[in-house]
Each structure stands twice: as structure tokens, then as C-alpha cells.
Amino acid sequence: MAYRRTPKIETRLAETRDRILHSAIQLIAAHGYKATSMDAIATDAGVSTGLLYRHFSSKSEIFDEVFQRISAREIAACQAAALAGSTSRERLARVLDTFSRRAFRDRRLAWAVLIEPVDARIDARRLRFRTPYRDIFSNLLREAVAAGEIPPLAVEIVASAIVGAVVESLAGPLSTVTERDEEDRVVAALTRFCLHAVGYRDDASRGEELKPVPDVSSTICHHQRDGNL
Amino acid sequence: MAYRRTPKIETRLAETRDRILHSAIQLIAAHGYKATSMDAIATDAGVSTGLLYRHFSSKSEIFDEVFQRISAREIAACQAAALAGSTSRERLARVLDTFSRRAFRDRRLAWAVLIEPVDARIDARRLRFRTPYRDIFSNLLREAVAAGEIPPLAVEIVASAIVGAVVESLAGPLSTVTERDEEDRVVAALTRFCLHAVGYRDDASRGEELKPVPDVSSTICHHQRDGNL
DNA sequence: GTCTATAGTTCGATAGAC
DNA sequence: GTCTATCGAACTATAGAC
């Protein structure tokens, strides 16, 4: 009888694959993509280097999968933030705050995912993954216009511009050691920038301070083995 | 007698090298980076494919040089635009207009340089080449604050945000066929976005229409063999 | 899973410059 | 006569088809 994969084997394979990815995430979060060797991933995952290539065709493919997992989690967090708040303005501010705070919390991983030069494959992936972020902002903008909070605008273009502004303004701070209050400065500047950009006026009654809402997913900083990632 | 490079040969070598780069620019402007083969470049330049590798170590290196030449020209155009206008507001608007109009004029080349997935080397080059653009905006912002046109802000962060907003909002339109009035819509939305973002208020007296100023360099659309590129 | 096509790269040969 | 710019075919790797 020919060899057939039993459910038991399937499960073990999936577990190994998962362990590899977890190790990759941890190492990339600590040192970035380039500085993470296949050997290091294998060692950390407790498998041989050769086995890595049974599960993934290349280092780039591992990172691609890491990229997608991390991005999905971050997008979910931002989507959740887009629901919390009584005004569109607050929801928008919360999304910006959520995205950048989470990036700062795990800055090396954020840097690796968002800006580290990797290869064309990841570049293409990055382009595709801007869409869900754009959609979050598009929806908030349409909502805000409908509610009369801001004047009408070219939603799609403005949503793209926000995505670009966010990522680019984090690029520098993420790659340098940043103090906590420098981080606050960046988030504040970025938030003001975007709110003004879409037509909100300064509001003296509020200092744009936001109470935290519970995250949809566990914090990005602890890549627990027992997590659901 | 040993062989030595004479000035005559030096010149011819430089000319050949230049011809290769011109061909590369033309082809990339027509089809993008990926779709431009080394064979095509060689044929267009009238040399063998092998010779390409005497002048450049790889396709990536050719594109790197194309990137730098095109970027230098575009930066110069934007720097010039930053000098034309009576108010900081107008100068800022002119830079945004100049950058995006020139990108649209040669959208495929702009797309290849700004966003097409190429490789890590070009990614790194892109990161470095944001600095001069950031500097243009930083200077304009400092100027505007000093003149009391806009309230104080975190110049460096905001300058980065503008760069990101510009590039990202062009990404979509550059990669699709865009009508002239769609192009106008993008530029208008982007300009409004940035002006508002940094603290300018709408000004009913002006529709943000800008008279063209003579370019510092010849237009990007005609990659003339006789040009100074 | 093998086969094919395509595109990047390499290399030995040639011919022309010194 | 020696050296090198150039050529063009061969090699290699990868992605898509059957």
C-alpha cells in the first residue's frame, strides 16, 4: 500500500511548520530580515536547516508568510480601532494611534515588514497589503463626509495619501532608537497631520488623548508560542 | 609595448556606456523594469549582451544608475519649483504640482523608479533618495512657520509624511491608464491634502491654479540622445 | 512531476588598439 | 606582439505548460 499521510502526520507537519514560522517571527523581530539566517531559524525551531526547505522553498517565502501573518493581525487591530469612538474623527485618530503605537511596540518587526529592503516579492506583497489599510481610511472618510464632519473629498486618493504619510513618517523613527516621548511626538504630529489633511479643524477642547481599547489580538510584542498566530 | 587606454578610447567607452543607459531609460520608460530584457537593451544600444556586463555588473546595477540619473533630474526640478512663488504656500503647491505632473508625463518611468518591485538594492536606493525630497519640504515648512503662514509643527516628521503621501497617492494612478482630468483630480486632491495637513486654510480667492515656470531641465518625456542626461 | 521557454549571466574567441 | 573591447553562443535558474 502506498504511503499516505495520516491525520496524525498532517498535524505534526503543521506544528513543525508553525514552529518554524514562530521562530522566524521572533528572530526577525529581534534582528530584522537580513540579519536572520536560515540556520538561526532552524536552530531556534529545533529542526535541521534542510527541513526548512521541505516546508518553504526559500527564505523569501518564509518572510512572505511572516509578512502576511503579522499584517493580518495588524490590520485586524486597526479595523477594530476603526469601530471604537463616538465620532469619525475619534475613530480616525484611534486607527492612526493604534497602528503607530503597535509599530513602536515592536519596532524592529514593524521595520522589517514595512520598510526593510528585502526583495521584489515582498515589495509586491507590500503593495497588495496597502489595500485593506486604504479601505479602513476610505470607510472612515466616507462616514465623516456623510456625517458632515468634514467637507467632501476624493476619498480614494486621500485614503492612499494617509497610508503613505503614516508609513513614511514612521520609517525614520522606527529605524532609530526612540525615547518614549519622542514616540509621542511622532504620533501626535502624524495624527494632527492627517486630521488637518482631511479637513478637521483643531479642537481646543481636546488634546487628542485616547483611552486604550482592548486589542482584538494579543499584543504584537510577545510572540508567544501558545498564541493563536 | 603594453596596452594603455588612450583618451580616444576612454571617450568611446564613456559613449558606449551612455548609449546603454539611454537605451535602458527609453525601454524602462516604455515597459518598466521587469519587462525590459538585457537583450533588448543591448539591441537598442547596438551592442552585444556580453558587453553590457563590461560596463555594469548586473541588470540591477543598470537600473540603479538609471534610478539615480532620473531622480537627480526630478529632484532638481522640484528644488527649482521650491523657489518660484511669492508665498511659502505657493512654493509648496508648486513643488507638489511639479513632482506629480512630471510623474504623470512619464508615468511608466515614474512608476518604475518609485514603486515597481525590483530588488533590495533598489529598495535601499529609494530609501536614501527620500532625503532630498524631505529636505525640500522641511525647508519650505520652516520658512512658512517663520513667516507666520502656518502654526509651528514637527518639521521633520511632517516633511516625511508629505513625501509618503505624495508617492503613495500617485502609486495607483501611475499604474493605471489615467485621463487628463483624472490626473487633475489627483493633483488637486493631493495638493489640498498637503496644504491642509500642514495648517493652511482654504483660500476662496484662489483655485490653486499655477502658471508653469520654465523647467531647470528638459522635460522628462523625451529622452533625447543628445540630452545632457 | 517533467518539459519547455525565457531571461540573466558567464566565458572563450576574435579583432582591433597600443 | 600584447592587451582588451567586443561579440555571441553557452550556461543556469526559474516559471509556466502539459
Tab-separated table of C-alpha atoms (C1' of nucleotides) in Angstrom:
chain	number	residue	atom	x	y	z
A	1	MET	CA	0.000	0.000	0.000
A	2	ALA	CA	1.241	3.371	-0.957
A	3	TYR	CA	2.364	5.846	1.663
A	4	ARG	CA	-0.437	8.062	2.794
A	5	ARG	CA	-0.351	10.967	5.149
A	6	THR	CA	-2.345	10.181	8.235
A	7	PRO	CA	-4.116	12.964	10.110
A	8	LYS	CA	-1.582	12.475	12.849
A	9	ILE	CA	1.287	13.150	10.495
A	10	GLU	CA	-0.565	16.083	8.968
A	11	THR	CA	-0.871	17.634	12.398
A	12	ARG	CA	2.770	17.149	13.224
A	13	LEU	CA	3.788	18.647	9.915
A	14	ALA	CA	1.588	21.640	10.542
A	15	GLU	CA	3.043	22.038	14.013
A	16	THR	CA	6.580	21.966	12.725
A	17	ARG	CA	5.738	24.461	10.066
A	18	ASP	CA	4.199	26.680	12.677
A	19	ARG	CA	7.183	26.361	14.949
A	20	ILE	CA	9.439	27.440	12.116
A	21	LEU	CA	7.296	30.473	11.461
A	22	HIS	CA	7.226	31.409	15.118
A	23	SER	CA	10.984	31.192	15.292
A	24	ALA	CA	11.266	33.294	12.170
A	25	ILE	CA	8.988	35.939	13.649
A	26	GLN	CA	10.934	36.063	16.889
A	27	LEU	CA	14.269	36.359	15.152
A	28	ILE	CA	13.085	38.892	12.616
A	29	ALA	CA	11.527	40.897	15.439
A	30	ALA	CA	14.894	40.881	17.156
A	31	HIS	CA	17.263	41.481	14.247
A	32	GLY	CA	15.355	42.183	11.059
A	33	TYR	CA	15.109	40.054	7.939
A	34	LYS	CA	18.601	40.316	6.533
A	35	ALA	CA	20.300	39.562	9.819
A	36	THR	CA	18.177	36.480	10.353
A	37	SER	CA	19.859	33.428	8.849
A	38	MET	CA	18.146	30.221	7.858
A	39	ASP	CA	20.486	28.457	10.247
A	40	ALA	CA	19.314	30.622	13.111
A	41	ILE	CA	15.684	29.902	12.309
A	42	ALA	CA	16.333	26.165	12.131
A	43	THR	CA	18.265	26.141	15.390
A	44	ASP	CA	15.619	28.151	17.176
A	45	ALA	CA	12.866	25.902	15.876
A	46	GLY	CA	14.850	22.809	16.805
A	47	VAL	CA	14.970	21.386	13.277
A	48	SER	CA	17.640	20.928	10.663
A	49	THR	CA	18.303	23.587	8.077
A	50	GLY	CA	17.381	21.128	5.362
A	51	LEU	CA	13.935	20.676	6.823
A	52	LEU	CA	13.212	24.341	6.338
A	53	TYR	CA	13.254	23.721	2.608
A	54	ARG	CA	10.716	20.924	2.952
A	55	HIS	CA	8.254	23.466	4.268
A	56	PHE	CA	9.296	26.587	2.380
A	57	SER	CA	11.004	26.982	-0.946
A	58	SER	CA	13.194	29.886	0.144
A	59	LYS	CA	13.955	32.392	2.861
A	60	SER	CA	11.879	34.865	0.933
A	61	GLU	CA	8.879	32.563	1.152
A	62	ILE	CA	9.240	32.274	4.911
A	63	PHE	CA	9.295	36.009	5.203
A	64	ASP	CA	6.356	36.290	2.881
A	65	GLU	CA	4.322	34.136	5.208
A	66	VAL	CA	5.555	36.026	8.257
A	67	PHE	CA	4.602	39.207	6.494
A	68	GLN	CA	1.093	38.003	5.841
A	69	ARG	CA	0.501	36.784	9.360
A	70	ILE	CA	1.780	39.917	11.004
A	71	SER	CA	-0.050	42.142	8.552
A	72	ALA	CA	-3.315	40.314	9.059
A	73	ARG	CA	-3.014	40.815	12.783
A	74	GLU	CA	-2.174	44.487	12.455
A	75	ILE	CA	-4.982	45.084	10.010
A	76	ALA	CA	-7.411	43.416	12.380
A	77	ALA	CA	-6.226	45.670	15.174
A	78	CYS	CA	-6.733	48.738	13.026
A	79	GLN	CA	-10.140	47.584	11.865
A	80	ALA	CA	-11.146	47.144	15.492
A	81	ALA	CA	-9.834	50.608	16.311
A	82	ALA	CA	-11.958	51.990	13.500
A	83	LEU	CA	-15.052	50.909	15.394
A	84	ALA	CA	-14.224	52.425	18.753
A	85	GLY	CA	-15.191	56.018	19.255
A	86	SER	CA	-18.235	58.239	19.050
A	87	THR	CA	-17.155	60.421	16.130
A	88	SER	CA	-15.438	59.655	12.849
A	89	ARG	CA	-12.731	61.980	13.961
A	90	GLU	CA	-12.058	59.932	17.033
A	91	ARG	CA	-12.168	56.688	15.117
A	92	LEU	CA	-9.696	58.007	12.595
A	93	ALA	CA	-7.398	59.196	15.367
A	94	ARG	CA	-7.687	55.828	17.044
A	95	VAL	CA	-6.674	53.950	13.921
A	96	LEU	CA	-3.617	56.158	13.483
A	97	ASP	CA	-2.748	55.777	17.129
A	98	THR	CA	-3.244	52.036	17.098
A	99	PHE	CA	-1.159	51.481	14.011
A	100	SER	CA	1.780	53.585	15.095
A	101	ARG	CA	1.819	52.575	18.766
A	102	ARG	CA	1.801	48.934	17.821
A	103	ALA	CA	4.567	49.557	15.322
A	104	PHE	CA	6.653	51.266	18.003
A	105	ARG	CA	5.973	48.496	20.469
A	106	ASP	CA	7.664	46.093	18.123
A	107	ARG	CA	9.674	48.444	16.067
A	108	ARG	CA	12.125	46.029	14.536
A	109	LEU	CA	9.429	43.726	13.313
A	110	ALA	CA	7.438	46.697	12.058
A	111	TRP	CA	10.507	47.986	10.313
A	112	ALA	CA	11.178	44.629	8.701
A	113	VAL	CA	7.607	44.308	7.498
A	114	LEU	CA	7.083	47.884	6.380
A	115	ILE	CA	10.385	49.172	5.080
A	116	GLU	CA	13.381	46.898	5.229
A	117	PRO	CA	14.708	46.219	1.740
A	118	VAL	CA	14.031	42.540	1.105
A	119	ASP	CA	13.250	41.628	-2.477
A	120	ALA	CA	10.777	42.150	-5.295
A	121	ARG	CA	8.426	39.514	-3.988
A	122	ILE	CA	7.991	41.331	-0.696
A	123	ASP	CA	7.721	44.658	-2.490
A	124	ALA	CA	4.783	43.270	-4.410
A	125	ARG	CA	3.284	41.912	-1.231
A	126	ARG	CA	3.599	45.305	0.388
A	127	LEU	CA	1.775	46.912	-2.488
A	128	ARG	CA	-1.102	44.474	-2.147
A	129	PHE	CA	-1.328	44.856	1.588
A	130	ARG	CA	-1.917	48.552	1.365
A	131	THR	CA	-5.428	47.906	0.135
A	132	PRO	CA	-7.004	46.859	3.437
A	133	TYR	CA	-5.440	49.852	5.160
A	134	ARG	CA	-6.692	52.115	2.423
A	135	ASP	CA	-10.139	50.624	2.843
A	136	ILE	CA	-10.183	51.371	6.538
A	137	PHE	CA	-9.460	55.016	5.825
A	138	SER	CA	-11.836	55.189	2.858
A	139	ASN	CA	-14.690	53.984	5.011
A	140	LEU	CA	-13.913	56.398	7.811
A	141	LEU	CA	-13.680	59.259	5.352
A	142	ARG	CA	-16.968	58.451	3.638
A	143	GLU	CA	-18.550	58.199	7.051
A	144	ALA	CA	-17.128	61.544	8.132
A	145	VAL	CA	-18.293	63.249	4.959
A	146	ALA	CA	-21.749	61.725	5.281
A	147	ALA	CA	-21.947	62.939	8.870
A	148	GLY	CA	-20.944	66.408	7.758
A	149	GLU	CA	-17.853	66.343	9.931
A	150	ILE	CA	-15.578	67.177	7.033
A	151	PRO	CA	-16.133	68.620	3.561
A	152	PRO	CA	-16.366	66.245	0.583
A	153	LEU	CA	-13.082	64.993	-0.807
A	154	ALA	CA	-11.583	62.479	-3.213
A	155	VAL	CA	-11.849	59.558	-0.840
A	156	GLU	CA	-9.646	57.021	-2.595
A	157	ILE	CA	-6.797	59.415	-3.227
A	158	VAL	CA	-6.893	60.817	0.273
A	159	ALA	CA	-7.016	57.346	1.808
A	160	SER	CA	-3.883	56.399	-0.135
A	161	ALA	CA	-2.197	59.597	0.929
A	162	ILE	CA	-2.880	58.808	4.576
A	163	VAL	CA	-1.412	55.334	4.246
A	164	GLY	CA	1.701	56.785	2.642
A	165	ALA	CA	2.010	59.524	5.240
A	166	VAL	CA	1.744	57.065	8.108
A	167	VAL	CA	4.285	54.583	6.825
A	168	GLU	CA	6.772	57.175	5.663
A	169	SER	CA	6.673	59.193	8.853
A	170	LEU	CA	7.317	56.063	10.876
A	171	ALA	CA	10.202	54.936	8.663
A	172	GLY	CA	12.786	57.142	10.328
A	173	PRO	CA	11.684	56.784	13.967
A	174	LEU	CA	11.309	53.006	13.652
A	175	SER	CA	14.872	52.544	12.495
A	176	THR	CA	16.440	54.643	15.233
A	177	VAL	CA	16.330	54.235	18.972
A	178	THR	CA	13.376	56.278	20.049
A	179	GLU	CA	12.535	57.537	23.507
A	180	ARG	CA	9.008	57.248	24.716
A	181	ASP	CA	8.301	60.949	24.463
A	182	GLU	CA	9.817	61.114	21.005
A	183	GLU	CA	7.383	58.379	20.093
A	184	ASP	CA	4.567	60.518	21.495
A	185	ARG	CA	5.757	63.457	19.439
A	186	VAL	CA	5.683	61.386	16.264
A	187	VAL	CA	2.206	60.033	16.894
A	188	ALA	CA	0.889	63.454	17.814
A	189	ALA	CA	2.409	65.094	14.741
A	190	LEU	CA	1.171	62.359	12.467
A	191	THR	CA	-2.337	62.483	13.898
A	192	ARG	CA	-2.539	66.241	13.584
A	193	PHE	CA	-1.190	65.996	10.070
A	194	CYS	CA	-3.828	63.534	8.950
A	195	LEU	CA	-6.765	65.127	10.742
A	196	HIS	CA	-5.963	68.522	9.285
A	197	ALA	CA	-5.299	66.994	5.898
A	198	VAL	CA	-8.790	65.597	5.611
A	199	GLY	CA	-10.407	68.788	6.781
A	200	TYR	CA	-10.780	68.591	10.541
A	201	ARG	CA	-10.011	71.762	12.413
A	202	ASP	CA	-8.095	71.931	15.647
A	203	ASP	CA	-10.333	71.433	18.596
A	204	ALA	CA	-9.097	73.225	21.700
A	205	SER	CA	-11.387	71.183	23.913
A	206	ARG	CA	-9.407	68.028	23.317
A	207	GLY	CA	-5.779	67.141	23.340
A	208	GLU	CA	-6.321	64.113	21.131
A	209	GLU	CA	-5.616	61.824	24.050
A	210	LEU	CA	-7.180	58.437	23.585
A	211	LYS	CA	-8.051	55.877	26.120
A	212	PRO	CA	-6.826	52.470	25.100
A	213	VAL	CA	-9.349	49.922	23.932
A	214	PRO	CA	-8.801	46.202	24.376
A	215	ASP	CA	-6.927	44.766	21.429
A	216	VAL	CA	-8.595	42.226	19.185
A	217	SER	CA	-5.458	40.193	19.348
A	218	SER	CA	-2.727	39.787	21.849
A	219	THR	CA	-0.081	42.438	21.702
A	220	ILE	CA	2.332	42.164	18.885
A	221	CYS	CA	5.340	42.290	21.183
A	222	HIS	CA	5.076	38.913	22.758
A	223	HIS	CA	5.271	36.268	20.129
A	224	GLN	CA	4.042	33.583	22.409
A	225	ARG	CA	4.358	30.016	21.297
A	226	ASP	CA	0.883	29.411	22.641
A	227	GLY	CA	-0.612	32.325	20.723
A	228	ASN	CA	-3.137	31.794	18.001
A	229	LEU	CA	-0.907	33.146	15.298
B	1	MET	CA	54.513	47.865	-25.847
B	2	ALA	CA	51.902	47.467	-23.232
B	3	TYR	CA	48.357	48.418	-23.958
B	4	ARG	CA	47.172	51.687	-22.437
B	5	ARG	CA	43.805	53.377	-22.604
B	6	THR	CA	44.082	56.492	-24.687
B	7	PRO	CA	41.750	59.440	-24.232
B	8	LYS	CA	40.142	58.461	-27.510
B	9	ILE	CA	39.232	55.031	-26.201
B	10	GLU	CA	38.132	56.481	-22.886
B	11	THR	CA	35.729	58.686	-24.747
B	12	ARG	CA	34.378	55.862	-26.796
B	13	LEU	CA	33.897	53.741	-23.707
B	14	ALA	CA	32.041	56.520	-21.982
B	15	GLU	CA	29.877	56.999	-25.041
B	16	THR	CA	29.018	53.333	-25.207
B	17	ARG	CA	28.182	53.306	-21.544
B	18	ASP	CA	25.975	56.300	-22.012
B	19	ARG	CA	24.276	54.792	-25.002
B	20	ILE	CA	23.473	51.726	-22.931
B	21	LEU	CA	21.964	53.857	-20.193
B	22	HIS	CA	19.914	55.857	-22.650
B	23	SER	CA	18.553	52.698	-24.178
B	24	ALA	CA	17.759	51.387	-20.734
B	25	ILE	CA	15.887	54.572	-19.840
B	26	GLN	CA	13.893	54.504	-23.049
B	27	LEU	CA	12.932	50.893	-22.653
B	28	ILE	CA	12.134	51.174	-18.968
B	29	ALA	CA	10.068	54.273	-19.704
B	30	ALA	CA	8.164	52.237	-22.261
B	31	HIS	CA	7.742	48.933	-20.471
B	32	GLY	CA	9.006	49.155	-16.906
B	33	TYR	CA	11.992	47.409	-15.363
B	34	LYS	CA	10.881	43.804	-15.332
B	35	ALA	CA	9.689	43.804	-18.916
B	36	THR	CA	12.975	45.259	-20.137
B	37	SER	CA	15.402	42.477	-21.004
B	38	MET	CA	19.143	42.782	-21.188
B	39	ASP	CA	18.906	41.606	-24.770
B	40	ALA	CA	16.537	44.418	-25.596
B	41	ILE	CA	18.851	46.979	-24.047
B	42	ALA	CA	21.830	45.592	-25.931
B	43	THR	CA	19.963	45.517	-29.226
B	44	ASP	CA	18.672	49.041	-28.767
B	45	ALA	CA	22.127	50.298	-27.882
B	46	GLY	CA	23.646	48.433	-30.800
B	47	VAL	CA	25.996	46.285	-28.724
B	48	SER	CA	26.200	42.659	-27.700
B	49	THR	CA	24.625	41.442	-24.491
B	50	GLY	CA	28.033	40.420	-23.225
B	51	LEU	CA	29.262	43.969	-23.463
B	52	LEU	CA	26.612	45.136	-21.046
B	53	TYR	CA	28.460	43.219	-18.369
B	54	ARG	CA	31.718	45.012	-19.127
B	55	HIS	CA	30.047	48.257	-18.194
B	56	PHE	CA	27.678	47.078	-15.487
B	57	SER	CA	27.871	44.116	-13.194
B	58	SER	CA	24.177	43.294	-13.434
B	59	LYS	CA	20.779	44.414	-14.628
B	60	SER	CA	20.155	45.776	-11.172
B	61	GLU	CA	23.216	47.984	-11.444
B	62	ILE	CA	21.990	49.409	-14.719
B	63	PHE	CA	18.678	50.248	-13.139
B	64	ASP	CA	20.427	51.690	-10.124
B	65	GLU	CA	22.226	54.128	-12.365
B	66	VAL	CA	19.059	54.915	-14.293
B	67	PHE	CA	17.362	55.495	-10.968
B	68	GLN	CA	19.993	57.932	-9.823
B	69	ARG	CA	20.019	59.897	-13.038
B	70	ILE	CA	16.276	60.225	-13.239
B	71	SER	CA	15.974	61.015	-9.549
B	72	ALA	CA	18.647	63.677	-9.716
B	73	ARG	CA	16.790	65.351	-12.536
B	74	GLU	CA	13.453	65.194	-10.763
B	75	ILE	CA	14.905	66.492	-7.536
B	76	ALA	CA	16.446	69.398	-9.395
B	77	ALA	CA	13.082	70.196	-10.937
B	78	CYS	CA	11.426	70.167	-7.533
B	79	GLN	CA	14.152	72.270	-5.981
B	80	ALA	CA	13.634	74.809	-8.729
B	81	ALA	CA	9.894	74.754	-8.147
B	82	ALA	CA	10.521	75.443	-4.475
B	83	LEU	CA	11.995	78.808	-5.423
B	84	ALA	CA	9.192	80.033	-7.653
B	85	GLY	CA	6.349	81.807	-5.930
B	86	SER	CA	5.727	84.693	-3.607
B	87	THR	CA	4.457	82.767	-0.589
B	88	SER	CA	5.577	79.553	1.041
B	89	ARG	CA	2.155	78.238	0.332
B	90	GLU	CA	2.549	78.785	-3.355
B	91	ARG	CA	6.043	77.319	-3.386
B	92	LEU	CA	4.826	74.226	-1.578
B	93	ALA	CA	1.944	73.857	-4.017
B	94	ARG	CA	4.346	74.280	-6.906
B	95	VAL	CA	6.635	71.536	-5.692
B	96	LEU	CA	3.717	69.142	-5.334
B	97	ASP	CA	2.425	70.114	-8.734
B	98	THR	CA	5.822	69.812	-10.381
B	99	PHE	CA	6.554	66.423	-8.917
B	100	SER	CA	3.237	64.854	-9.758
B	101	ARG	CA	2.793	66.406	-13.197
B	102	ARG	CA	6.238	65.271	-14.238
B	103	ALA	CA	5.496	61.825	-12.906
B	104	PHE	CA	2.289	61.686	-14.937
B	105	ARG	CA	4.056	62.946	-18.014
B	106	ASP	CA	6.242	59.877	-17.935
B	107	ARG	CA	4.161	57.623	-15.836
B	108	ARG	CA	5.779	54.336	-16.662
B	109	LEU	CA	9.233	55.582	-15.876
B	110	ALA	CA	7.950	57.231	-12.716
B	111	TRP	CA	6.246	54.011	-11.743
B	112	ALA	CA	9.399	52.007	-12.340
B	113	VAL	CA	11.510	54.397	-10.301
B	114	LEU	CA	9.064	54.983	-7.469
B	115	ILE	CA	7.143	51.804	-6.953
B	116	GLU	CA	7.824	48.884	-9.230
B	117	PRO	CA	9.100	45.913	-7.246
B	118	VAL	CA	12.728	45.479	-8.295
B	119	ASP	CA	15.065	44.212	-5.603
B	120	ALA	CA	16.582	45.032	-2.238
B	121	ARG	CA	19.294	47.142	-3.771
B	122	ILE	CA	16.776	49.479	-5.353
B	123	ASP	CA	14.675	49.490	-2.196
B	124	ALA	CA	17.684	50.772	-0.316
B	125	ARG	CA	18.323	53.343	-3.003
B	126	ARG	CA	14.746	54.502	-2.742
B	127	LEU	CA	15.098	54.964	0.998
B	128	ARG	CA	18.182	57.102	0.531
B	129	PHE	CA	16.647	59.203	-2.192
B	130	ARG	CA	13.791	60.312	0.016
B	131	THR	CA	16.162	62.586	1.911
B	132	PRO	CA	16.483	65.327	-0.693
B	133	TYR	CA	12.731	65.417	-1.157
B	134	ARG	CA	12.254	65.579	2.596
B	135	ASP	CA	14.722	68.432	2.733
B	136	ILE	CA	12.802	70.416	0.158
B	137	PHE	CA	9.666	70.141	2.271
B	138	SER	CA	11.491	70.744	5.558
B	139	ASN	CA	12.876	73.992	4.250
B	140	LEU	CA	9.539	75.164	2.924
B	141	LEU	CA	7.866	74.308	6.217
B	142	ARG	CA	10.446	76.102	8.327
B	143	GLU	CA	10.089	79.079	6.055
B	144	ALA	CA	6.302	79.039	6.326
B	145	VAL	CA	6.412	78.806	10.103
B	146	ALA	CA	8.946	81.615	10.328
B	147	ALA	CA	6.730	83.772	8.111
B	148	GLY	CA	3.775	83.041	10.346
B	149	GLU	CA	1.852	81.456	7.491
B	150	ILE	CA	1.272	78.255	9.410
B	151	PRO	CA	1.467	77.292	13.088
B	152	PRO	CA	4.623	75.588	14.400
B	153	LEU	CA	4.905	71.884	13.735
B	154	ALA	CA	7.298	68.958	13.896
B	155	VAL	CA	9.073	69.796	10.657
B	156	GLU	CA	10.979	66.576	10.046
B	157	ILE	CA	8.054	64.304	10.735
B	158	VAL	CA	5.663	66.346	8.654
B	159	ALA	CA	8.134	66.546	5.779
B	160	SER	CA	8.389	62.754	5.761
B	161	ALA	CA	4.646	62.440	5.887
B	162	ILE	CA	4.300	64.657	2.838
B	163	VAL	CA	6.793	62.587	0.876
B	164	GLY	CA	4.904	59.440	1.768
B	165	ALA	CA	1.547	60.966	0.940
B	166	VAL	CA	2.733	62.134	-2.464
B	167	VAL	CA	4.307	58.871	-3.545
B	168	GLU	CA	1.531	56.683	-2.222
B	169	SER	CA	-1.270	58.703	-3.741
B	170	LEU	CA	0.435	58.555	-7.119
B	171	ALA	CA	1.047	54.807	-6.919
B	172	GLY	CA	-2.421	53.847	-8.066
B	173	PRO	CA	-2.963	56.487	-10.760
B	174	LEU	CA	0.509	55.921	-12.229
B	175	SER	CA	-0.096	52.255	-12.780
B	176	THR	CA	-3.450	52.659	-14.497
B	177	VAL	CA	-4.397	54.492	-17.629
B	178	THR	CA	-5.311	57.929	-16.446
B	179	GLU	CA	-7.275	60.564	-18.298
B	180	ARG	CA	-6.065	64.103	-18.176
B	181	ASP	CA	-8.854	65.283	-15.928
B	182	GLU	CA	-8.403	62.332	-13.601
B	183	GLU	CA	-4.797	63.456	-13.378
B	184	ASP	CA	-6.002	66.936	-12.460
B	185	ARG	CA	-8.243	65.475	-9.792
B	186	VAL	CA	-5.341	63.598	-8.237
B	187	VAL	CA	-3.058	66.603	-8.210
B	188	ALA	CA	-5.780	68.825	-6.789
B	189	ALA	CA	-6.693	66.340	-4.064
B	190	LEU	CA	-3.081	65.765	-3.166
B	191	THR	CA	-2.316	69.464	-3.013
B	192	ARG	CA	-5.323	70.186	-0.835
B	193	PHE	CA	-4.417	67.277	1.374
B	194	CYS	CA	-0.890	68.508	1.985
B	195	LEU	CA	-1.732	72.178	2.356
B	196	HIS	CA	-4.419	71.414	4.901
B	197	ALA	CA	-2.196	68.917	6.636
B	198	VAL	CA	0.461	71.483	7.406
B	199	GLY	CA	-2.046	74.045	8.608
B	200	TYR	CA	-3.057	76.157	5.632
B	201	ARG	CA	-6.706	77.019	5.437
B	202	ASP	CA	-8.733	77.003	2.263
B	203	ASP	CA	-8.481	80.257	0.461
B	204	ALA	CA	-11.574	81.058	-1.562
B	205	SER	CA	-9.716	83.689	-3.558
B	206	ARG	CA	-7.585	81.099	-5.304
B	207	GLY	CA	-8.236	77.845	-7.026
B	208	GLU	CA	-4.663	76.678	-6.596
B	209	GLU	CA	-4.017	77.111	-10.298
B	210	LEU	CA	-0.368	77.561	-11.044
B	211	LYS	CA	1.288	79.082	-14.017
B	212	PRO	CA	4.092	76.934	-15.310
B	213	VAL	CA	7.654	78.018	-14.711
B	214	PRO	CA	10.456	77.083	-17.072
B	215	ASP	CA	11.969	73.774	-16.093
B	216	VAL	CA	15.560	73.583	-14.963
B	217	SER	CA	15.955	70.598	-17.182
B	218	SER	CA	14.388	69.434	-20.359
B	219	THR	CA	11.139	67.609	-19.955
B	220	ILE	CA	11.356	64.105	-18.720
B	221	CYS	CA	9.303	62.730	-21.572
B	222	HIS	CA	11.791	62.991	-24.363
B	223	HIS	CA	14.832	61.002	-23.548
B	224	GLN	CA	16.877	62.593	-26.242
B	225	ARG	CA	20.136	61.017	-27.187
B	226	ASP	CA	21.617	64.480	-27.347
B	227	GLY	CA	20.343	65.464	-23.924
B	228	ASN	CA	22.667	66.066	-21.034
B	229	LEU	CA	21.421	63.087	-19.120
C	1	DG	C1'	6.328	15.820	-11.999
C	2	DT	C1'	8.815	16.577	-16.183
C	3	DC	C1'	9.456	19.549	-20.103
C	4	DT	C1'	9.961	23.953	-22.270
C	5	DA	C1'	10.657	28.755	-22.760
C	6	DT	C1'	12.637	32.760	-21.284
C	7	DA	C1'	15.884	35.854	-19.365
C	8	DG	C1'	20.153	36.845	-16.563
C	9	DT	C1'	24.774	35.793	-16.538
C	10	DT	C1'	29.315	33.813	-17.982
C	11	DC	C1'	33.010	32.668	-20.994
C	12	DG	C1'	36.081	31.559	-24.910
C	13	DA	C1'	37.149	33.566	-29.336
C	14	DT	C1'	38.102	37.458	-32.315
C	15	DA	C1'	39.733	41.640	-33.966
C	16	DG	C1'	41.431	45.943	-33.344
C	17	DA	C1'	44.182	49.301	-30.443
C	18	DC	C1'	48.578	50.146	-28.486
D	1	DG	C1'	53.411	41.269	-30.058
D	2	DT	C1'	50.473	42.098	-26.229
D	3	DC	C1'	46.395	43.528	-24.247
D	4	DT	C1'	41.442	44.450	-24.119
D	5	DA	C1'	36.855	45.807	-26.005
D	6	DT	C1'	33.574	43.400	-28.118
D	7	DC	C1'	30.904	39.580	-29.681
D	8	DG	C1'	27.732	35.811	-29.489
D	9	DA	C1'	26.975	31.392	-28.069
D	10	DA	C1'	26.576	28.533	-23.886
D	11	DC	C1'	25.173	28.010	-19.281
D	12	DT	C1'	21.883	28.398	-15.410
D	13	DA	C1'	17.873	29.208	-13.000
D	14	DT	C1'	13.235	29.863	-12.728
D	15	DA	C1'	8.354	29.976	-14.003
D	16	DG	C1'	4.680	28.144	-16.657
D	17	DA	C1'	2.596	24.360	-19.505
D	18	DC	C1'	1.255	19.771	-20.319
